[in-house]
Short mmCIF file of C-alpha atoms and ligand atoms in Angstrom, two decimals:
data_model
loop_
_atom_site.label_atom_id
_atom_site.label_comp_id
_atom_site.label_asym_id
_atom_site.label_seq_id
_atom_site.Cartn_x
_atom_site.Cartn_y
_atom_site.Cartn_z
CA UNK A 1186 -28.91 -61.12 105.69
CA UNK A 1187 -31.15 -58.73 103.98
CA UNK A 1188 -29.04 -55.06 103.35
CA UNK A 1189 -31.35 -53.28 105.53
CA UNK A 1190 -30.88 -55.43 108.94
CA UNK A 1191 -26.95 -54.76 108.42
CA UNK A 1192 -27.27 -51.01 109.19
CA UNK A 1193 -29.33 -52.18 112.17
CA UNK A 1194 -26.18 -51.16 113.99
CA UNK A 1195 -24.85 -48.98 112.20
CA UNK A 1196 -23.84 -45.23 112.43
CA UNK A 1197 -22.58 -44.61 109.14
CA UNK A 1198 -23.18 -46.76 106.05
CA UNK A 1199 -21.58 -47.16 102.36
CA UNK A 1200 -24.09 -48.13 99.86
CA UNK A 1201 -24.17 -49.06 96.04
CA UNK A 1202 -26.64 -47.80 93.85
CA UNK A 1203 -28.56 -51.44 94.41
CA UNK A 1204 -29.51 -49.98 97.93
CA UNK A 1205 -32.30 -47.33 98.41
CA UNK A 1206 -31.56 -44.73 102.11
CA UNK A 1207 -35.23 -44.86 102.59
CA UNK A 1208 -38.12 -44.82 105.21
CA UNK A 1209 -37.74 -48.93 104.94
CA UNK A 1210 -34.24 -48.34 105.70
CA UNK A 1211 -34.64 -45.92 108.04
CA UNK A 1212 -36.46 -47.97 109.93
CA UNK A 1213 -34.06 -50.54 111.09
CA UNK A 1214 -30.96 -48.24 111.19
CA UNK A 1215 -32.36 -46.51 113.98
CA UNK A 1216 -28.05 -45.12 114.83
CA UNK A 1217 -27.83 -43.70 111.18
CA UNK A 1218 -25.43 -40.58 111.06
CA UNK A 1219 -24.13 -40.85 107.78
CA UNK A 1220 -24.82 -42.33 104.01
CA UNK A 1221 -22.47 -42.40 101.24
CA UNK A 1222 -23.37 -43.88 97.83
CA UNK A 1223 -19.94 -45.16 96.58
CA UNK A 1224 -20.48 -43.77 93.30
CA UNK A 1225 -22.37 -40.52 91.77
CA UNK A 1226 -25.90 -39.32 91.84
CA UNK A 1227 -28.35 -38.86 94.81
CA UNK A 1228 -31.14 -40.42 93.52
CA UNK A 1229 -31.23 -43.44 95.82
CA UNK A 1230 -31.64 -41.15 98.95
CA UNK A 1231 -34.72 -39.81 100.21
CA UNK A 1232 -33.17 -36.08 101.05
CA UNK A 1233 -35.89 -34.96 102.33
CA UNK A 1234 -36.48 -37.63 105.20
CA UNK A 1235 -32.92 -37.63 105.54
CA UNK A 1236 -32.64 -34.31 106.01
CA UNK A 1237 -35.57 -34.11 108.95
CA UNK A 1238 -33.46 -36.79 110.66
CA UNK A 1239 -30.46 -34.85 110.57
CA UNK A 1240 -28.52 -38.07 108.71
CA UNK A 1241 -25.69 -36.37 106.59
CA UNK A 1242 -26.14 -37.80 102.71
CA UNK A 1243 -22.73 -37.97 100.55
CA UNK A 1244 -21.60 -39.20 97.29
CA UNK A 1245 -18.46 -38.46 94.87
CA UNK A 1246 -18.93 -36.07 92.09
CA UNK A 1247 -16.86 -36.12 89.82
CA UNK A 1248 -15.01 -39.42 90.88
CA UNK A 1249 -16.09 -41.67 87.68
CA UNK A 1250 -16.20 -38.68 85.43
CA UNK A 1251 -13.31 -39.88 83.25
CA UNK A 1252 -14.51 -43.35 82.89
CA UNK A 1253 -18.12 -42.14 81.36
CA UNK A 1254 -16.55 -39.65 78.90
CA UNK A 1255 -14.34 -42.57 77.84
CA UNK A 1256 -17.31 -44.97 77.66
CA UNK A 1257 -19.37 -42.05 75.53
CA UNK A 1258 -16.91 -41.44 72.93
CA UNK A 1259 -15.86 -45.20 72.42
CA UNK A 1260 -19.72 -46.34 72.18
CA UNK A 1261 -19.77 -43.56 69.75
CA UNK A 1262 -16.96 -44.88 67.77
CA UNK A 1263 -18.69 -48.31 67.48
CA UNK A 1264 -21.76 -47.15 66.68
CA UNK A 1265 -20.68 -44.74 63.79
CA UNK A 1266 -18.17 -47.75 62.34
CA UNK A 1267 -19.91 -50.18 62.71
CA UNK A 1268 -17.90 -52.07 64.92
CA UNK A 1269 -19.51 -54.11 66.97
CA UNK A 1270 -21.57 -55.76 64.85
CA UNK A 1271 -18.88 -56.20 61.97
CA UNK A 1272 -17.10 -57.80 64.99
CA UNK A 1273 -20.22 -60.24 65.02
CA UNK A 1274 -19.94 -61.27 61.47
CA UNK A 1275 -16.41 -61.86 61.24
CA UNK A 1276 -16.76 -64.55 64.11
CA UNK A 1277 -19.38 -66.33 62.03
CA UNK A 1278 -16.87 -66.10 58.85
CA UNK A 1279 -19.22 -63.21 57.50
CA UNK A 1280 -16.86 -60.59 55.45
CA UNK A 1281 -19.22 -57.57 54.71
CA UNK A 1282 -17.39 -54.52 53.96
CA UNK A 1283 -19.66 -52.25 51.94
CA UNK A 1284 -22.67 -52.93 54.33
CA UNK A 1285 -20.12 -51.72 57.32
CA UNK A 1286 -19.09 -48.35 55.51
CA UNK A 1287 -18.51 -46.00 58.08
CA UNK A 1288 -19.86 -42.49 59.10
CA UNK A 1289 -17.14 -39.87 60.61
CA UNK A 1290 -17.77 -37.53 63.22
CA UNK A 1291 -15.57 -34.92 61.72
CA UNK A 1292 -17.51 -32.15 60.69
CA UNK A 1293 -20.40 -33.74 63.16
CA UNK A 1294 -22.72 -31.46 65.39
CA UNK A 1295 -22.79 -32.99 68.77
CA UNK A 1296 -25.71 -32.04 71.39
CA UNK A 1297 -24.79 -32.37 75.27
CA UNK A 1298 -27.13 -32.13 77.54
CA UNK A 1299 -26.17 -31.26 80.99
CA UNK A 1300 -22.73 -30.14 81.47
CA UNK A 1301 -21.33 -31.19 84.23
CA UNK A 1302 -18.47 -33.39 85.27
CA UNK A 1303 -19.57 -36.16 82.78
CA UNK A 1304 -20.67 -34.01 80.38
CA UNK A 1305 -18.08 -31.84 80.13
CA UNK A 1306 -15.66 -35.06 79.76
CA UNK A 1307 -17.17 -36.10 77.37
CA UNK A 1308 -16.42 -33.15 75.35
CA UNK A 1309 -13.13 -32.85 76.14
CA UNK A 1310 -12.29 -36.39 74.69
CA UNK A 1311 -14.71 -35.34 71.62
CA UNK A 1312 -12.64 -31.72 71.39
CA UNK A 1313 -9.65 -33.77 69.37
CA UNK A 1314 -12.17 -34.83 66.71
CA UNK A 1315 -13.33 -31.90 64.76
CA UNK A 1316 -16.58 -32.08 65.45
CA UNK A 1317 -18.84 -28.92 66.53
CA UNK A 1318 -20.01 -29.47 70.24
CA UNK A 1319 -23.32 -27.96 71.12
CA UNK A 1320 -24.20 -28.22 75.44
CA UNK A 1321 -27.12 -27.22 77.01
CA UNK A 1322 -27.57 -27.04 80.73
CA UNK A 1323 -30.69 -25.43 82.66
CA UNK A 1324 -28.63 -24.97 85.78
CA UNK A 1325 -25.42 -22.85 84.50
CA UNK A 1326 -24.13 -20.18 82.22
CA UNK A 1327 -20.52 -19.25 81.21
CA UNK A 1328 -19.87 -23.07 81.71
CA UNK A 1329 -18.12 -23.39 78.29
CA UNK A 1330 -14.70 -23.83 77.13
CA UNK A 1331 -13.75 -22.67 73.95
CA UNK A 1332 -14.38 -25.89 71.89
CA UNK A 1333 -17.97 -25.47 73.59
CA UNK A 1334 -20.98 -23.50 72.17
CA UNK A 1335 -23.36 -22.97 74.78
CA UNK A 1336 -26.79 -23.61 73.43
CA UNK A 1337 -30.54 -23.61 73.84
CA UNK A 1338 -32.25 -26.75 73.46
CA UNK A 1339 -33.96 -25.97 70.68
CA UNK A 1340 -30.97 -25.28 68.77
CA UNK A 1341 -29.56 -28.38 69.48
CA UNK A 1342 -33.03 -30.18 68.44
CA UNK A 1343 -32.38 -28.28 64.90
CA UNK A 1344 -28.73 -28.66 64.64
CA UNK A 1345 -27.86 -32.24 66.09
CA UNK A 1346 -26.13 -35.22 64.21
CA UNK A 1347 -25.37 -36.81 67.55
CA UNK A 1348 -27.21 -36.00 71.50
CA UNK A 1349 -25.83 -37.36 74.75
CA UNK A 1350 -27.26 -36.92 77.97
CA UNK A 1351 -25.46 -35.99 81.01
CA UNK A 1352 -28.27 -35.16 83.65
CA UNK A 1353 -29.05 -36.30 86.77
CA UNK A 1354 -32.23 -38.54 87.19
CA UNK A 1355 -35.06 -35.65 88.11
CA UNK A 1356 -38.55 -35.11 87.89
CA UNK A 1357 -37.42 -32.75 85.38
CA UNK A 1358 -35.26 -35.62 83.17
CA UNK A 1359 -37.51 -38.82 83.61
CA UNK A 1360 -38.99 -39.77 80.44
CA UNK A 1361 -36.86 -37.19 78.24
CA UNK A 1362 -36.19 -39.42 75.96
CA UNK A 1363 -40.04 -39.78 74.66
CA UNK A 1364 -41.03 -40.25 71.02
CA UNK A 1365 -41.97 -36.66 70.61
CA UNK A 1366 -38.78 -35.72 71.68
CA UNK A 1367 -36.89 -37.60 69.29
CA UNK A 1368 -39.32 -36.80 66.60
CA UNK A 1369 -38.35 -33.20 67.45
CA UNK A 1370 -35.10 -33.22 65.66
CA UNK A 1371 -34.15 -31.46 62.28
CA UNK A 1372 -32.10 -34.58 61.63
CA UNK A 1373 -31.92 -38.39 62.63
CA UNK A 1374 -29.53 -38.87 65.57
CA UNK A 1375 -26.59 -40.66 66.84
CA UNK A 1376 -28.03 -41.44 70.45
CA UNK A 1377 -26.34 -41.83 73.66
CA UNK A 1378 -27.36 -42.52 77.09
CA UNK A 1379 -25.02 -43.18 79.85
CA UNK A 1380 -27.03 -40.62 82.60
CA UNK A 1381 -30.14 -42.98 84.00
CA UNK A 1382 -32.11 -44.99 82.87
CA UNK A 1383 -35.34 -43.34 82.98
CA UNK A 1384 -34.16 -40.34 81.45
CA UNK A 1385 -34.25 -42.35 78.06
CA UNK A 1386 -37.89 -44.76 78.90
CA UNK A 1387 -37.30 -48.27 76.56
CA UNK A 1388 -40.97 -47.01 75.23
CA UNK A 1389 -39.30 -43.96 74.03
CA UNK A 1390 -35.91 -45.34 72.73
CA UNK A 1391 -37.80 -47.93 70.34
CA UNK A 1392 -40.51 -45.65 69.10
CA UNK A 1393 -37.13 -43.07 68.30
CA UNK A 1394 -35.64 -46.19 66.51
CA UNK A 1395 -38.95 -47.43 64.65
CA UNK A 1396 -39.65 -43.63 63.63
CA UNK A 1397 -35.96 -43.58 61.84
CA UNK A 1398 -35.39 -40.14 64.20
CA UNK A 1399 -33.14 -42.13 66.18
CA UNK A 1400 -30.03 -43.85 63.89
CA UNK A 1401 -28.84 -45.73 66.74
CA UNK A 1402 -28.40 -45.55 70.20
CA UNK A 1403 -25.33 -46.45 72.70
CA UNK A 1404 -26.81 -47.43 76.54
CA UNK A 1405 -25.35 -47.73 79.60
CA UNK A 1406 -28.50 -47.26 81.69
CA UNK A 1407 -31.79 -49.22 81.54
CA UNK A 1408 -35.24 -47.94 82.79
CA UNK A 1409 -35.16 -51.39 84.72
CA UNK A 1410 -31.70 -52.89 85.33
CA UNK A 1411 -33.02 -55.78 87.31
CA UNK A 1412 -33.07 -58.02 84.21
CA UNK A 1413 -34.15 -60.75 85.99
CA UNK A 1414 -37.54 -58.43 87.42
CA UNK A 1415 -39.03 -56.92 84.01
CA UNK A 1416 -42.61 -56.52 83.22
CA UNK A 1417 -43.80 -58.04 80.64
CA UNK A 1418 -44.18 -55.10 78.63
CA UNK A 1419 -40.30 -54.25 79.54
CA UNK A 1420 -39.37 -57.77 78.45
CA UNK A 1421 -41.25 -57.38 75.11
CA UNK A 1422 -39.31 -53.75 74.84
CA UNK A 1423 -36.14 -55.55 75.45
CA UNK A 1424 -36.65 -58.00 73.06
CA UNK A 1425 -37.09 -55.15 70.43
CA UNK A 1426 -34.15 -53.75 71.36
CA UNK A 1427 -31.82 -56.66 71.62
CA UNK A 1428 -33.35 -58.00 68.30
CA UNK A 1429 -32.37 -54.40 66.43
CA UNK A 1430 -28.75 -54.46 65.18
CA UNK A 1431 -29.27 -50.59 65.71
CA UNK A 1432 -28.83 -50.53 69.65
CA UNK A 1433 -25.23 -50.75 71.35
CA UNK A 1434 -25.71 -51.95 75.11
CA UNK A 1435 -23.32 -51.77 78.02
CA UNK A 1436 -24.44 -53.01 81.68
CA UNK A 1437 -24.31 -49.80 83.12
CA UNK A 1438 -20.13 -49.47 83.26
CA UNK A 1439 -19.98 -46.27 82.04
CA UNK A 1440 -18.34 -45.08 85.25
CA UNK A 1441 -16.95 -48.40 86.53
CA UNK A 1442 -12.83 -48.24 85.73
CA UNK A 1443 -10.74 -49.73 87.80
CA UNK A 1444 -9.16 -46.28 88.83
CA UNK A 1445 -12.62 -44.42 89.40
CA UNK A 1446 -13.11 -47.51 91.99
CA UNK A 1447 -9.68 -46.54 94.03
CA UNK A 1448 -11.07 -43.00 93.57
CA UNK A 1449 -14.66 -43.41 94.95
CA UNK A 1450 -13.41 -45.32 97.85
CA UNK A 1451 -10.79 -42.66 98.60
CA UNK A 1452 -13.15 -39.90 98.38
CA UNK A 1453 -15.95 -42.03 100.93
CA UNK A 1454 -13.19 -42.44 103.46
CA UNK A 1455 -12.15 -38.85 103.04
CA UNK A 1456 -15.69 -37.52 104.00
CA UNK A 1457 -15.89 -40.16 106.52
CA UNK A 1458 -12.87 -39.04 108.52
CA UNK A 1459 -13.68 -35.05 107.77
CA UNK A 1460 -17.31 -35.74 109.10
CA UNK A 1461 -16.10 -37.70 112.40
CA UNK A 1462 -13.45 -35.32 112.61
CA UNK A 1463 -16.43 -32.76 113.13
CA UNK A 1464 -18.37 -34.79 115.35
CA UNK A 1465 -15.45 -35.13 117.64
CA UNK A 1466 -16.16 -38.98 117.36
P1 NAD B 1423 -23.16 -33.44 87.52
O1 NAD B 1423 -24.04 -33.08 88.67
O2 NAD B 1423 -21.71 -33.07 87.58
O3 NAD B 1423 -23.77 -32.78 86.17
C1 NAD B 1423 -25.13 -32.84 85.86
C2 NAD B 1423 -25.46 -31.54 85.11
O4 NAD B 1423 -26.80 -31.64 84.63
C3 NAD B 1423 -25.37 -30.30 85.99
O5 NAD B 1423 -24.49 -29.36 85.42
C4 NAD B 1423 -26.80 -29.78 86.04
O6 NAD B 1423 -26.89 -28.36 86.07
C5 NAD B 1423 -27.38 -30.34 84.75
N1 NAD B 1423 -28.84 -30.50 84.78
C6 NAD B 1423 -29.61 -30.94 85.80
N2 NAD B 1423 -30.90 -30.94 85.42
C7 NAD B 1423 -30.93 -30.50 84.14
C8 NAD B 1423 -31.98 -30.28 83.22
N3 NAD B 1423 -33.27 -30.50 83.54
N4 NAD B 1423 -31.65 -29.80 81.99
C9 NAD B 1423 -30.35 -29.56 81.66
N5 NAD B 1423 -29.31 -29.75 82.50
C10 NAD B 1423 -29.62 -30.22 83.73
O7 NAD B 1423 -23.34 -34.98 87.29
P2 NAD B 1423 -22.41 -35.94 86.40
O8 NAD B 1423 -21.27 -36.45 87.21
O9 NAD B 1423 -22.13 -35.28 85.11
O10 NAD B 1423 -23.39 -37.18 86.19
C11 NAD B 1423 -24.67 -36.98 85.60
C12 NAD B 1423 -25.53 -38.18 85.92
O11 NAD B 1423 -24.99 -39.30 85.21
C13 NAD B 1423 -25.46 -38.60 87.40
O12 NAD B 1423 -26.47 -37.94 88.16
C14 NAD B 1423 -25.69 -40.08 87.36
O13 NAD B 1423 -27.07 -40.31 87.44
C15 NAD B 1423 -25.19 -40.47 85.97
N6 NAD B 1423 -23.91 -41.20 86.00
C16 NAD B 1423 -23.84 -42.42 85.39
C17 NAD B 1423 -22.66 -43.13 85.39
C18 NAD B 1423 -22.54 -44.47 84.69
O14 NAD B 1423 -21.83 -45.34 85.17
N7 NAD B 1423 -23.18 -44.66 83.55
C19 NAD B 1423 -21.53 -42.61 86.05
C20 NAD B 1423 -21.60 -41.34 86.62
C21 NAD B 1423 -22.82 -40.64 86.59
#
């Protein structure tokens, strides 16, 4: 059964991020009260439709905060050490040491943008390290603890060793990650995306790579995570990427521990009961 004819009875639904609250949707849920998206971000819902139909839209901030700053700092790790790929070579009885020499992140300059609950992780777990930590974020002041400089973006695009993003996906964010961008930087960077895909385009992310302004990148989060559906031109992208030794790739489980999962669910049936509890239903 296709997602959409589920709802068809439905007055409240729980969705994954593989499911879009849209006029399609909309359509055959005629009963709709409620959506929560078991997870964080509201980019899958159509607010403003929502809104007009009076359907209340939910997700849980915060709940797989711990799990991305985790993810951030160890992709980080592998990156600077090498490790994944000296991993590789040891399975295929290759014993490269020089070639695998390190770089710390001691003494490092770390650029976060957007500092919120996975952003500010993030920096917390990269606090114990010794490295300077750098945040911007357009939406706050007087965000930062004290192992946080708050910073404009252009001082991070002349100061950074190492950028992470931490932003919703916008109008604003989509396509950030463009060649310009990365050509923008006083120095080559350490680069990390575990926000959304489009913030960092696969366009952008290999031009950063062929230009030498990007060292190497960690990602989570693909422009197009339906493998199985990618243009041609994404395939060819892909194929770039997966070929460079350069690029570190999860499936987007940044957030996905197995105690954010127990804490997502908790928080959907928490909302769940508080908003029937104010229906009267
Ligand atoms: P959050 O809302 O707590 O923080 C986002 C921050 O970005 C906010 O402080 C906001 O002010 C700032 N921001 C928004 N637009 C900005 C802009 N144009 N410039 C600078 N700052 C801007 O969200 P979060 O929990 O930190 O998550 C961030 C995003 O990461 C989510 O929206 C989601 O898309 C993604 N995410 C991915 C995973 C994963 O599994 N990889 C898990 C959780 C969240």
């Amino acid at each position: 059964m296709r997602p959409a004819n589920l709802c068809a009875e439905a007055d409240i639904v729980v969705m994954n991020s593989k499911i879009k609250a849209d006029a399609a949707l909309l359509a055959v849920a005629k009963h709709l009260k409620m959506v929560c998206r078991a997870g964080v971000g509201m980019d899958h819902f159509d607010l403003p439709l929502l809104e007009a139909r009076g359907i209340l839209a939910v997700n849980t901030p915060g709940a797989n905060a711990v799990p991305v700053g985790e993810q951030a700092v160890g992709m980080l790790l592998c990156m600077m050490h090498n490790i994944a790929r000296a991993d590789r070579q040891v399975r295929q009885f290759v014993w490269q040491r020089e070639e695998n020499r390190g770089v710390e992140l001691l003494g490092k300059t770390v650029g976060i943008i957007g500092f919120g609950h996975t952003g500010s992780a993030c920096a917390r777990n990269l606090s114990g390290f010794g490295c300077r930590i750098l945040a911007y974020d357009k939406y706050k002041s007087g965000y930062a603890p004290g192992y946080v400089e708050e910073a404009s973006l252009a001082q991070i695009q002349s100061e950074a060793d190492i950028l992470t993003f931490h932003v919703p996906l916008t109008a604003e964010t989509e396509g950030w990650g463009s060649r310009a961008f990365f050509a923008s930087f006083a120095k080559p960077i350490y680069l990390l995306n575990l926000s959304r895909g489009p913030v960092v385009p696969l366009a952008g992310l290999l031009a950063g790579l062929e230009d030498g302004h990007v060292v190497a990148a960690g990602i989570d989060v693909l422009e197009n995570e339906h493998l199985a559906t990618l243009s041609t031109v994404q395939r060819t992208q892909m194929e770039a990427l997966i070929a460079s030794e350069r690029v570190l790739f999860t499936p987007h489980i940044g957030g996905w521990s197995r105690e954010s999962l127990t804490r997502i669910n908790s928080r959907i049936v928490e909302q769940i009961a508080d908003f029937l509890a104010k229906s009267g239903e």
